[in-house]
């Protein structure tokens, strides 16, 4: 009887390991070209390192694809990807498509424009301006609600780099972007040409807890990912990962 119990126990352990092992298909937001022509790696590299650490803790191999922002959630919903890192906020509309992990960090949004504009420029009072936002983003949805009453022209772009191209070419007055996503683009020479305007905003889903998107039917995977995130916070590896890529915390 004792040996039978040992055999059953090892069989259960082996089955658990087999269930955890394997491959996770991960969608990451498209790598962002820097304003000066290179590649701005901070947020993309952070998400990739975070994904790989989660995969390691789940004893799985990451298969990573860089995907355009508005294609990540449909890909996760269709089962093409197991994890989607698009710096997504949880909304009821998105929850109809996918499930979400526990929050990773907190996001806010802010206007970006060419240097030299009025210091009083602020999204809460902005009128008659051309404002760029990434297609499918919460920033775009917010601007579309303001378009008619504020006489705003909303310009949809595929990536944040495209928003900066419109600013550079004088085709947009501002861009409304997530602060942490835009921050890596506003360094070096670009910091002299562009700047943030107005205060960071979190109203109307312009900010909140950023989460990983997962297929709705994979509740087992969501629970495992949540445990991995909690363990990373508990043992300090999450903070070490953050400071590897940013000069500030994300709490």
C-alpha angles and dihedrals in degrees: 000000000000093000091046090055091049091050091049091048093052090046090055091049091049091049091050091050091048091050091051096043125076133067132319118202107220127195116203127185114265114277108263118233110225121245088251095052103266127097120279101217108173102097096027091049091046092052091047093050090046092050092049092049091051090049090050092052090049090049090239134127117241118230102193127200124180106224135181112261097247091050098054100077095044088049092052092045091051092051094248091121132033096201128028120198105188096133087254128185117215113254132166090241092054092043088063087064106035145005123248136220125230113285118286100190140333123266135198134182132233142175118257122197143155115290116262099046121128113294088223092066106127134161092231092062102026116131136173094007134134108238127185125211136169115266112259094014128129087241091060092047091051093049093049089058090053097042100093101036092044098036090237124162108218114208115199118213134180097227140011089250087062089053090055090048089057090049092049093049093047093245093118131038096203143358124217108217142159107270098229093046093050096042097079089053093056099066134100116007091349090066088066093052103040136033144172118265127202127001125309109268131212100167122119093014094306086128143012141105114347113219143181116253118229136176111275093232094054099081089146090058093046091054091048092049091049090052091049092051092048091049091050090054091045097052095039096244092118092058091046090052092050094051090048087068107024135042090224140047124260098219 
